[in-house]
XYZ file of C-alpha atoms in Angstrom:
309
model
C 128.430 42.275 46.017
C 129.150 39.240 43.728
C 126.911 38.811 41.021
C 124.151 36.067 41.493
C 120.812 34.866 40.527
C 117.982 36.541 43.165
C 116.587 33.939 45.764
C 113.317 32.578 44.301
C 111.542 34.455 46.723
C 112.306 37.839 44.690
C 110.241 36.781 41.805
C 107.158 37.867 42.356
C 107.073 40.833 40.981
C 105.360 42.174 38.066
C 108.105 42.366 35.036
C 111.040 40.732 34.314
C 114.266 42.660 33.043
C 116.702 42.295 29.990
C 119.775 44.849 30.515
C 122.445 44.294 27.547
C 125.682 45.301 28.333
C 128.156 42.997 25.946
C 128.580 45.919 23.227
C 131.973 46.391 21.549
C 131.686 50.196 22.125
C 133.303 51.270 19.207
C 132.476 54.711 20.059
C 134.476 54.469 22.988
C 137.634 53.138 21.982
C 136.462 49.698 22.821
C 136.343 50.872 26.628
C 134.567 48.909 29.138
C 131.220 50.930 28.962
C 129.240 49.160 31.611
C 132.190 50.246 33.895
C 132.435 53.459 33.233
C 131.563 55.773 36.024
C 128.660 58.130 36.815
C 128.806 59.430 40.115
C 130.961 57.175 41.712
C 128.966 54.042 40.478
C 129.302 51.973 37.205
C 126.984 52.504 34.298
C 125.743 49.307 34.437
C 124.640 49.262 38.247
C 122.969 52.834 37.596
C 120.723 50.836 35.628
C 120.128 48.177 38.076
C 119.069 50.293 40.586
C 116.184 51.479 38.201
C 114.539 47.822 37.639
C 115.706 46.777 41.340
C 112.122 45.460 41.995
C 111.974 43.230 38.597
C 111.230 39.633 39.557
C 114.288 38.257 36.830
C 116.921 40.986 36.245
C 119.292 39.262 33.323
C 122.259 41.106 32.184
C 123.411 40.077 28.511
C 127.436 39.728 28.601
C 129.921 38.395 30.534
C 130.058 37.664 34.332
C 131.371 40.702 36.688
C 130.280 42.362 40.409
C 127.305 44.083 40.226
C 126.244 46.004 43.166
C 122.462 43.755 42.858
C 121.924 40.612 42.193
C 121.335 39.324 38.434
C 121.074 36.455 36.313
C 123.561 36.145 33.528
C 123.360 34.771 29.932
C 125.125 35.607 26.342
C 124.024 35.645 22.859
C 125.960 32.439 20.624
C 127.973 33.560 19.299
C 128.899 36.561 21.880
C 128.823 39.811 19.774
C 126.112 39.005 17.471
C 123.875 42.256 18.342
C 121.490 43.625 20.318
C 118.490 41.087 18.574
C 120.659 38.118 19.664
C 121.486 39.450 22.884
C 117.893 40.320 23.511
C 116.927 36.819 22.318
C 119.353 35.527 24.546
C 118.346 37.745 27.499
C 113.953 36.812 27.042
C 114.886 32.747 27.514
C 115.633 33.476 30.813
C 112.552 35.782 31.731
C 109.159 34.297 32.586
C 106.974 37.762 33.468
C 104.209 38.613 31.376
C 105.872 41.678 30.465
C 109.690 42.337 29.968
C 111.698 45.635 30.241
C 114.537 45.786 28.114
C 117.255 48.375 28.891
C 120.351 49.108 27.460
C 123.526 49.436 30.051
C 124.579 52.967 29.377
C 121.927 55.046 31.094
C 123.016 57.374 33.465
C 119.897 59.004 34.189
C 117.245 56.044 34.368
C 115.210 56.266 37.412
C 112.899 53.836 39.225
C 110.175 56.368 38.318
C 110.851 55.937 34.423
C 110.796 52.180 34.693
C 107.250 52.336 36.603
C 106.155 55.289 33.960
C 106.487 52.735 31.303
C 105.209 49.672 32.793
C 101.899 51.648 33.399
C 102.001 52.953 29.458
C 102.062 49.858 28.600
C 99.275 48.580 30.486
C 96.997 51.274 29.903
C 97.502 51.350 25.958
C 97.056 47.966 25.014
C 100.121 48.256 22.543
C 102.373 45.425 22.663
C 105.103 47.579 23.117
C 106.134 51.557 25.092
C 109.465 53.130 24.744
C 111.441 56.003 24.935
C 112.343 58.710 22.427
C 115.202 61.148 22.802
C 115.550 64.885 22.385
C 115.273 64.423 18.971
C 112.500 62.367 18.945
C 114.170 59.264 18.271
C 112.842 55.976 18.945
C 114.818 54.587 22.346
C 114.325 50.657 21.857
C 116.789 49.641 24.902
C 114.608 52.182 27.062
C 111.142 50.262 26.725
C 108.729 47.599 28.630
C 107.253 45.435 25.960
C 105.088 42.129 26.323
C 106.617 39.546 26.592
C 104.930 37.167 24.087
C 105.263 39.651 21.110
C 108.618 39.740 21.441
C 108.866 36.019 21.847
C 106.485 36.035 18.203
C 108.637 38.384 16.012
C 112.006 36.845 17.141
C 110.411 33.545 16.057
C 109.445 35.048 12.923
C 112.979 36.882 12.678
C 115.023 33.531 12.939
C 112.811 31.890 10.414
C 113.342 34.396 7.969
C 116.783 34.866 8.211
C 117.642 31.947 9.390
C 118.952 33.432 12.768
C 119.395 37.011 14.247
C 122.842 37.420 14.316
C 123.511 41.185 13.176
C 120.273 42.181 12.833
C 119.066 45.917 13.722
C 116.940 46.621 16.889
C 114.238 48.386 14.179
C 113.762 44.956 12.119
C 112.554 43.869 15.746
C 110.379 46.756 16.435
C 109.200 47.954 13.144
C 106.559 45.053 13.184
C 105.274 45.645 16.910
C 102.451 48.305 18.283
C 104.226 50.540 20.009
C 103.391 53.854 22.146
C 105.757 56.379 22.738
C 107.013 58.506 25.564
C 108.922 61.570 25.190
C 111.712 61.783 27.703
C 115.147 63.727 26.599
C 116.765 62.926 30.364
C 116.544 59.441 30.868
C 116.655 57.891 27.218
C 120.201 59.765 27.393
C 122.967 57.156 26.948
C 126.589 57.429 26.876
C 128.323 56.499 23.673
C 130.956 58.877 23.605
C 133.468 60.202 26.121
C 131.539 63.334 25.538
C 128.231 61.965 26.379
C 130.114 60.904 29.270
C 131.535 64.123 30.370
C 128.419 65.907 30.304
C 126.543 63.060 32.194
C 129.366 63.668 34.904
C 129.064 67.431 34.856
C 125.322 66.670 35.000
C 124.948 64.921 38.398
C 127.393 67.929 39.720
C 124.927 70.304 39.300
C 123.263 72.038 42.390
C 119.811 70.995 41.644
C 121.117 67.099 41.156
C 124.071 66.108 43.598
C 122.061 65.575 46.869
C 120.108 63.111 45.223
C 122.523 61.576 43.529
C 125.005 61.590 46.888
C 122.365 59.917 48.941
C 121.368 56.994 45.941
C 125.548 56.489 45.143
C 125.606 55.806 49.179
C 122.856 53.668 49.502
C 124.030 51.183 46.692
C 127.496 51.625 48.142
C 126.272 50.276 51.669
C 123.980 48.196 50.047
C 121.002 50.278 51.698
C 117.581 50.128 50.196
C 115.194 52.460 52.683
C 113.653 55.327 51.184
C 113.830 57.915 53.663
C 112.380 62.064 53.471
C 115.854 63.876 53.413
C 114.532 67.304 54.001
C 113.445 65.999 57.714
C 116.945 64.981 58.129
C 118.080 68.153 56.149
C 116.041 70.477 58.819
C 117.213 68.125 61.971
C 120.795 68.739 60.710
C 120.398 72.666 60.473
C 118.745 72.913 63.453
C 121.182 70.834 65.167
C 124.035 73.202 63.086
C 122.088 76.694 64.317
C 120.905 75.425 68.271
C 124.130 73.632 69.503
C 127.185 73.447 67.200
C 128.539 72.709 63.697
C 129.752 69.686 64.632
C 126.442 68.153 66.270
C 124.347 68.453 62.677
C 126.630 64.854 61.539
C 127.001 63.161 64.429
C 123.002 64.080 65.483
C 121.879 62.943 61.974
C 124.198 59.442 62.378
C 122.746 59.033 65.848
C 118.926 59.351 64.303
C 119.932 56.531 61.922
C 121.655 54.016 64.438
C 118.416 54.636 66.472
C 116.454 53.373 63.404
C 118.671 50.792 62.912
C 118.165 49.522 66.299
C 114.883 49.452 66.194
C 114.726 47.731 62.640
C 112.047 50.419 61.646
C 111.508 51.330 58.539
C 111.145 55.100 57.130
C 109.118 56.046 59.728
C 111.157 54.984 62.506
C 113.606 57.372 60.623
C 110.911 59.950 60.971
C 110.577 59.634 64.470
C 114.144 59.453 65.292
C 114.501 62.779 63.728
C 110.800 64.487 64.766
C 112.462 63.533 68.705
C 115.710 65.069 68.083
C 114.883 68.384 66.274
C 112.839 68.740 69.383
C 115.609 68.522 71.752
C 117.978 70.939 69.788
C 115.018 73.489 69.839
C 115.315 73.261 73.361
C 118.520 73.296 73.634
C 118.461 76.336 71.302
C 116.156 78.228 73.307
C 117.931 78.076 76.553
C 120.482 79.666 74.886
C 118.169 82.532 74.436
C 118.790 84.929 77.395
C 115.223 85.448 79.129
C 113.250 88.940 79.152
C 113.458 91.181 81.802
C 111.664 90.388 84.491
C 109.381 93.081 86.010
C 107.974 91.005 88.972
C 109.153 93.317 91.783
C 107.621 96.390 89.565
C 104.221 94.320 89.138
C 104.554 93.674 92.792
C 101.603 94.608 95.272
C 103.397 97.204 97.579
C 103.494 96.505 101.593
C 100.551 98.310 104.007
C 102.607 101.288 105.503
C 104.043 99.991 108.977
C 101.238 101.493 111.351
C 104.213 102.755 114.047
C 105.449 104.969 111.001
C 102.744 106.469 109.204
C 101.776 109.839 109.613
């Protein structure tokens, strides 16, 4: 999908989103991080996926295709940090509260996005973040209110004169903040290493499914939530009562029914409840019958009256 600003009608929602992505990643050989892939999808739309309900989503660098729709903008001049960049990023927000994300996290989830938001909320601190494994403060993996931020930037540029190279923690250090522990998804990728084991990550048995079915959905732009162990236990039984070949083609035919219908997960539901039914009975007409004993339970004929005796 090209890269555009959300129809007006998208902005209702709750927080707006800053995602910085114009880095010079050093670390990297000056690669294009926000490229790089996870999983089959860019860096950079990993993390759109995870604030895919914000009402603004603004990416900080320059133009490219995103798989969802965002707003651009760039610090002046471009390269001036992440303060600049963030500074650059709020103008274009007008939520209450503003999540600000750096474009490098592989393992950001809807779930951690609505975790903080609801932090936030509860504490009264102007401010809830990440740290890492080692405790660190995450300050691109954090919702914050939007009018602090709007207060200590002001009192940043006054002070210096502008924000151009200024550390994230000159920012933060003068904000309430509450902290959530979270070694997974405050894990970025600054080094090919960190990228490697992100990669082997994902591959892991207790990982790929999900990650298969979310890499697909973005892919085909898809954005139903669906219970994949129904369709997981319609495709086995469809594997184990019929044939191999019938668990894909049964499990396509469940969605195109859906589809049809334009129901939501439930029509999904249905579609499947309906067909692991039928290839239960198809399995168990497969199944050769008992034996029958109805002649043995039979009541025997009266002796023929011209034969007895």
């Amino acid at each position: 999908m090209t890269a555009h600003e959300p129809p007006d009608a998208a902005h209702d929602a709750s927080y707006d989103a800053v995602v910085l992505a114009g880095g010079a990643a050093r670390r990297l050989g000056g690669a294009d991080k926000p490229g790089l892939r996870v999983g089959g999808r860019a860096l950079l739309d990993r993390v759109l996926a995870a604030c895919a309900d914000a009402g603004t989503t603004v990416v900080v660098a320059d133009p490219r295709p995103t798989a969802r729709p965002v707003r651009w903008a760039r610090e002046d001049p471009p390269g001036a940090g992440p303060v600049a960049a963030l500074d650059a990023g709020l103008r274009h927000t007008t939520a209450d509260v503003v999540v600000a994300l750096s474009a490098d996290l592989p393992f950001l989830e809807v779930a951690t996005v609505r975790r903080l938001l609801t932090v936030l909320r509860s504490s009264g601190a102007e401010g809830a973040l990440l740290t890492d494994a080692d405790g660190r403060d995450q300050p691109l993996v954090a919702a914050y209110r939007t009018s602090a931020l709007r207060r200590e930037l002001a009192a940043l540029t006054a002070e210096h004169g502008g924000l151009t190279g200024l550390p994230l923690r000159r920012l933060t250090a003068a904000l309430d903040l509450t902290r959530v522990p979270d070694p997974v998804a405050s894990f970025d990728c600054d080094t090919w290493d960190d990228l490697a084991t992100a990669r082997a990550r994902i591959r892991e048995h207790g990982h790929v499914l999900d990650e298969w079915i979310s890499a697909v959905k973005d892919e085909l732009g898809i954005d139903l939530d669906v219970d994949t162990g129904i369709l997981l236990d319609l495709a086995r039984d469809a594997a184990h009562g019929v044939a191999r070949p019938a668990a894909p083609l049964t499990t396509f035919l469940v969605g195109y029914a859906a589809a049809q219908g334009k129901g939501g997960p439930e029509a999904v539901a249905e579609a499947a409840r309906k067909a692991a039914a039928l290839a239960l009975r198809w399995a168990d007409e497969d199944t050769p019958e008992a034996p029958s004993d109805a002649k043995a339970d039979a009541p025997q004929a009266a002796p023929d009256a011209d034969t007895a005796g």
